XYZ file of N, CA and C in Angstrom:
381
model
N -134.794 25.413 -14.091
C -133.521 26.486 -14.438
C -134.470 27.343 -15.430
N -134.722 28.176 -15.260
C -135.090 29.777 -15.814
C -134.188 30.473 -16.171
N -133.777 30.663 -17.782
C -132.873 31.544 -18.350
C -133.568 33.230 -18.886
N -132.920 33.975 -18.358
C -133.750 35.195 -19.125
C -132.757 36.305 -19.645
N -133.005 36.735 -21.148
C -131.957 37.146 -22.119
C -133.072 38.632 -22.321
N -132.378 39.723 -21.398
C -132.732 40.796 -22.275
C -131.536 41.335 -23.282
N -132.743 42.528 -24.348
C -132.451 42.835 -24.832
C -132.545 44.150 -25.898
N -133.015 44.964 -26.651
C -133.422 45.969 -26.981
C -132.749 47.489 -26.526
N -132.179 46.999 -25.056
C -131.365 48.658 -25.331
C -130.942 49.424 -25.649
N -130.326 50.348 -25.779
C -129.666 51.669 -26.242
C -129.238 52.941 -26.393
N -129.353 54.048 -26.930
C -129.653 55.350 -26.667
C -130.129 56.043 -27.391
N -131.020 56.528 -26.689
C -132.091 57.824 -27.298
C -131.551 58.580 -27.002
N -132.962 60.301 -28.081
C -132.523 61.202 -27.816
C -134.267 61.153 -26.388
N -134.051 62.471 -25.309
C -135.854 62.699 -24.906
C -136.497 62.839 -25.338
N -137.574 62.162 -24.949
C -138.932 61.601 -25.447
C -139.052 60.517 -26.899
N -137.634 60.296 -27.292
C -137.741 58.988 -27.353
C -137.992 57.884 -26.918
N -138.680 56.714 -27.932
C -139.082 54.829 -27.349
C -137.918 54.142 -27.876
N -137.828 53.007 -26.424
C -137.057 52.133 -26.891
C -138.127 50.669 -26.740
N -137.946 49.993 -27.462
C -138.930 48.059 -26.899
C -137.476 47.154 -26.311
N -138.045 47.225 -25.016
C -136.989 46.074 -24.087
C -137.508 44.305 -24.816
N -136.898 43.644 -24.899
C -137.143 42.098 -24.841
C -136.579 41.451 -23.889
N -137.293 40.052 -23.394
C -136.584 39.229 -22.424
C -137.301 38.030 -22.343
N -136.359 37.013 -23.444
C -136.171 36.075 -23.966
C -136.250 34.919 -22.358
N -137.516 34.386 -22.323
C -137.242 32.908 -21.141
C -136.920 32.023 -22.287
N -135.977 30.281 -21.707
C -135.472 29.462 -21.972
C -135.644 29.086 -20.669
N -135.096 27.791 -20.991
C -135.258 26.391 -19.950
C -136.350 26.068 -19.685
N -136.577 25.501 -17.962
C -137.712 24.878 -17.545
C -138.721 26.621 -17.493
N -139.970 26.374 -18.606
C -141.005 27.848 -17.821
C -141.814 27.153 -17.189
N -142.593 27.723 -16.219
C -143.389 27.802 -15.497
C -145.058 29.042 -15.997
N -146.351 27.986 -16.133
C -147.109 28.875 -17.085
C -147.811 29.568 -15.537
N -147.370 29.526 -14.625
C -148.253 30.556 -13.467
C -147.143 31.608 -12.330
N -147.033 32.338 -13.121
C -144.880 33.495 -12.853
C -145.890 34.721 -12.935
N -144.767 35.684 -12.056
C -145.513 36.894 -12.405
C -143.357 37.405 -12.557
N -144.131 38.271 -13.845
C -142.497 38.548 -14.617
C -142.169 40.140 -14.117
N -141.519 40.864 -13.875
C -141.673 42.470 -14.332
C -139.932 42.378 -14.746
N -140.021 44.097 -14.713
C -139.028 44.834 -15.364
C -138.298 46.014 -14.126
N -137.137 45.950 -13.945
C -135.731 46.770 -13.203
C -135.093 47.047 -13.755
N -134.508 48.669 -12.807
C -133.805 49.224 -13.781
C -132.684 49.977 -11.568
N -131.590 50.053 -12.282
C -130.689 50.030 -11.611
C -130.116 51.571 -12.021
N -130.430 52.868 -12.306
C -128.741 53.534 -12.382
C -127.763 53.925 -11.410
N -126.650 54.068 -12.444
C -125.267 54.595 -10.804
C -126.217 55.744 -9.652
N -125.435 54.507 -8.228
C -125.049 55.527 -7.156
C -127.409 54.899 -7.032
N -127.311 54.462 -6.882
C -129.120 54.616 -6.711
C -130.025 52.677 -6.372
N -130.844 52.994 -5.952
C -131.356 51.082 -5.511
C -132.262 50.885 -7.084
N -132.117 49.496 -7.018
C -132.710 48.909 -7.803
C -134.187 49.837 -7.522
N -135.286 50.064 -8.626
C -136.772 50.265 -8.476
C -137.327 49.113 -9.372
N -138.096 48.462 -8.747
C -139.248 48.007 -9.578
C -140.173 48.431 -10.544
N -140.056 48.535 -12.009
C -141.342 49.857 -12.779
C -142.323 48.468 -12.909
N -141.843 47.849 -13.622
C -143.128 47.583 -13.580
C -143.599 45.744 -13.740
N -144.890 45.288 -13.561
C -145.309 44.077 -13.625
C -145.986 43.592 -13.957
N -146.603 41.847 -14.850
C -147.359 41.237 -15.461
C -147.514 39.576 -15.173
N -148.600 39.420 -14.989
C -149.119 37.443 -14.250
C -148.862 37.474 -15.191
N -148.433 35.497 -15.492
C -147.771 35.545 -16.915
C -149.256 34.772 -17.520
N -150.776 35.025 -16.448
C -151.572 34.617 -16.994
C -152.743 35.700 -16.941
N -152.475 36.608 -16.806
C -153.646 37.976 -16.601
C -153.192 38.842 -18.077
N -154.077 39.736 -18.226
C -153.917 41.397 -20.236
C -153.330 41.739 -19.458
N -152.866 42.999 -19.720
C -152.248 43.922 -19.854
C -153.431 44.977 -18.691
N -154.323 44.404 -18.792
C -155.071 45.467 -18.108
C -154.676 44.937 -16.406
N -153.597 43.926 -15.909
C -153.985 43.552 -14.370
C -151.818 43.725 -14.438
N -151.646 44.848 -14.981
C -150.141 45.302 -15.241
C -150.044 45.861 -13.983
N -148.419 46.266 -13.487
C -149.009 46.776 -12.199
C -147.564 47.628 -12.846
N -147.378 49.390 -12.339
C -146.598 50.129 -12.904
C -146.678 50.964 -11.606
N -144.809 51.424 -12.032
C -144.197 52.306 -10.910
C -144.792 53.398 -11.372
N -145.707 54.861 -10.548
C -145.834 55.655 -10.628
C -144.613 56.660 -11.428
N -143.791 57.074 -11.187
C -142.178 57.072 -12.380
C -142.053 56.740 -13.906
N -143.195 55.939 -13.581
C -143.008 54.965 -15.133
C -144.451 55.024 -16.025
N -145.799 55.209 -15.212
C -146.884 55.141 -14.739
C -147.448 56.514 -16.425
N -147.991 55.213 -17.302
C -148.761 56.319 -18.357
C -147.733 56.276 -19.633
N -146.654 55.579 -19.527
C -145.480 56.160 -20.475
C -144.856 55.064 -20.838
N -145.075 53.619 -19.524
C -144.304 52.740 -20.223
C -145.397 51.460 -20.375
N -145.312 50.034 -20.943
C -146.456 49.078 -20.935
C -145.125 47.796 -20.876
N -146.165 47.371 -20.662
C -145.454 46.099 -19.961
C -146.401 44.874 -20.638
N -145.973 43.994 -21.770
C -146.602 43.068 -22.019
C -146.067 41.427 -22.244
N -146.834 40.436 -22.604
C -146.038 39.067 -22.946
C -146.526 38.218 -23.631
N -145.648 37.450 -24.461
C -146.137 36.312 -25.390
C -146.015 35.460 -25.051
N -146.808 34.628 -24.575
C -147.288 33.274 -23.435
C -145.759 31.841 -24.745
N -146.526 32.520 -25.898
C -146.286 31.451 -27.406
C -144.644 31.748 -26.734
N -144.011 32.802 -27.389
C -142.821 33.193 -27.507
C -141.892 33.027 -26.392
N -142.686 32.924 -24.973
C -142.029 33.460 -23.465
C -141.407 34.485 -23.391
N -141.628 35.115 -24.274
C -141.194 36.268 -23.879
C -141.468 37.630 -23.776
N -141.416 38.561 -22.935
C -141.427 39.697 -22.127
C -141.311 40.503 -22.888
N -141.982 41.703 -23.075
C -141.967 43.315 -23.672
C -141.410 43.825 -22.055
N -141.044 45.508 -22.783
C -141.547 46.081 -21.799
C -141.032 47.668 -22.838
N -142.401 48.084 -23.370
C -141.972 49.810 -24.230
C -142.210 51.118 -23.353
N -140.871 51.099 -24.001
C -140.817 52.594 -23.758
C -141.078 53.659 -24.141
N -141.869 54.422 -23.252
C -142.266 55.731 -24.757
C -141.792 57.113 -23.717
N -141.795 58.162 -24.460
C -141.823 60.184 -24.061
C -140.484 59.382 -23.194
N -139.640 58.926 -23.131
C -138.123 58.749 -22.155
C -137.508 60.281 -22.024
N -137.371 60.155 -20.536
C -136.667 61.322 -20.272
C -135.516 60.919 -19.838
N -134.297 61.783 -19.925
C -132.403 61.450 -18.958
C -132.586 60.723 -17.934
N -133.823 60.875 -16.674
C -133.805 59.986 -15.622
C -133.916 59.018 -15.643
N -134.817 58.202 -16.753
C -135.335 57.167 -17.391
C -133.940 55.927 -17.146
N -132.426 56.877 -17.671
C -131.436 56.287 -17.805
C -130.936 55.329 -17.018
N -130.791 54.494 -16.819
C -130.028 53.216 -16.208
C -129.681 51.504 -16.369
N -129.421 50.857 -15.872
C -129.774 49.247 -16.872
C -130.885 48.647 -16.444
N -131.701 47.824 -16.931
C -132.807 47.317 -17.369
C -132.838 45.790 -16.964
N -132.955 45.340 -16.515
C -133.828 43.982 -15.846
C -134.676 43.107 -16.009
N -134.906 41.631 -16.427
C -136.157 41.288 -16.274
C -136.195 40.170 -15.212
N -136.702 39.930 -14.396
C -137.021 39.266 -13.482
C -138.244 38.446 -13.138
N -137.737 37.585 -12.443
C -139.621 36.292 -12.810
C -139.729 35.271 -11.752
N -140.830 34.871 -11.485
C -140.861 34.104 -10.010
C -142.649 33.255 -10.093
N -142.283 32.365 -9.446
C -143.537 31.281 -8.943
C -144.237 33.183 -8.198
N -145.911 32.479 -8.884
C -146.871 33.808 -8.451
C -147.575 33.281 -7.295
N -147.001 34.141 -6.029
C -147.044 33.580 -4.864
C -148.280 34.627 -4.267
N -148.597 35.214 -4.422
C -149.077 36.790 -3.910
C -150.154 37.200 -4.679
N -151.665 37.288 -4.206
C -152.310 37.167 -4.747
C -152.284 38.257 -6.054
N -151.700 39.504 -5.773
C -150.878 40.632 -6.740
C -149.386 40.629 -7.359
N -149.805 40.558 -8.745
C -148.071 40.097 -9.652
C -147.553 41.760 -9.780
N -146.619 41.301 -8.324
C -145.431 43.182 -8.519
C -144.256 42.578 -8.162
N -142.945 43.753 -8.770
C -141.754 43.399 -8.638
C -141.144 43.230 -7.786
N -141.058 42.085 -7.202
C -140.521 41.411 -5.740
C -138.950 42.046 -5.528
N -138.271 42.355 -4.953
C -136.930 42.309 -5.054
C -136.613 40.828 -5.314
N -137.019 39.796 -3.970
C -136.875 38.033 -3.854
C -136.846 36.926 -5.139
N -136.947 37.943 -6.014
C -137.579 37.346 -8.228
C -137.143 36.678 -7.515
N -136.180 35.054 -8.399
C -135.544 34.194 -8.391
C -135.002 33.806 -9.786
N -135.204 34.453 -10.227
C -134.346 34.310 -11.824
C -134.587 36.245 -12.518
N -133.055 36.004 -12.575
C -132.621 37.764 -13.275
C -131.996 37.105 -14.859
N -132.633 38.685 -16.159
C -131.360 38.191 -16.796
C -130.138 39.240 -16.548
N -129.434 39.398 -17.810
C -127.986 39.906 -16.804
C -128.048 41.899 -17.435
N -129.132 42.037 -17.807
C -129.697 43.940 -18.084
C -129.003 44.020 -19.179
N -129.779 45.533 -19.789
C -129.708 45.972 -20.713
C -130.241 47.647 -20.818
N -129.428 48.277 -21.268
C -128.452 49.480 -20.642
C -129.443 50.199 -21.776
N -130.392 50.841 -20.891
C -130.490 52.583 -21.517
C -130.399 53.768 -21.262
N -129.736 54.497 -22.482
C -129.352 55.557 -22.299
C -130.104 56.999 -22.829
N -130.897 57.466 -22.219
C -131.212 59.188 -22.347
C -130.612 60.767 -22.312
N -130.769 60.748 -23.688
C -129.481 61.996 -24.156
C -130.586 63.272 -24.015
N -130.494 64.942 -23.296
C -131.655 65.656 -23.297
C -131.199 66.443 -24.702
């Protein structure tokens, strides 16, 4: 079993920045796809970024809505996944979740069927 716990959410003004962290514990695997999702009230969950545990930031996936503003990274030594959120907009307001699962496809993307999920951390951006 893998446990994931997010932290780093908060309230910021538009244009501000936050860094989310996702600490993994339990039985961690080396060949995994890790991702960040978000869900705003009344909207479907959206996969915003993903990265392969064995790859660098150059292989990361980003949704068009966050490309150029968000950066996903990981520190395998600390078993921690990060999401740097820059140039935040009010429409980025949502609960942010990290998730992970075994790498089963040639490309790591934020799949809704990931087996391991954190509890979420709230990001609120005011205009």
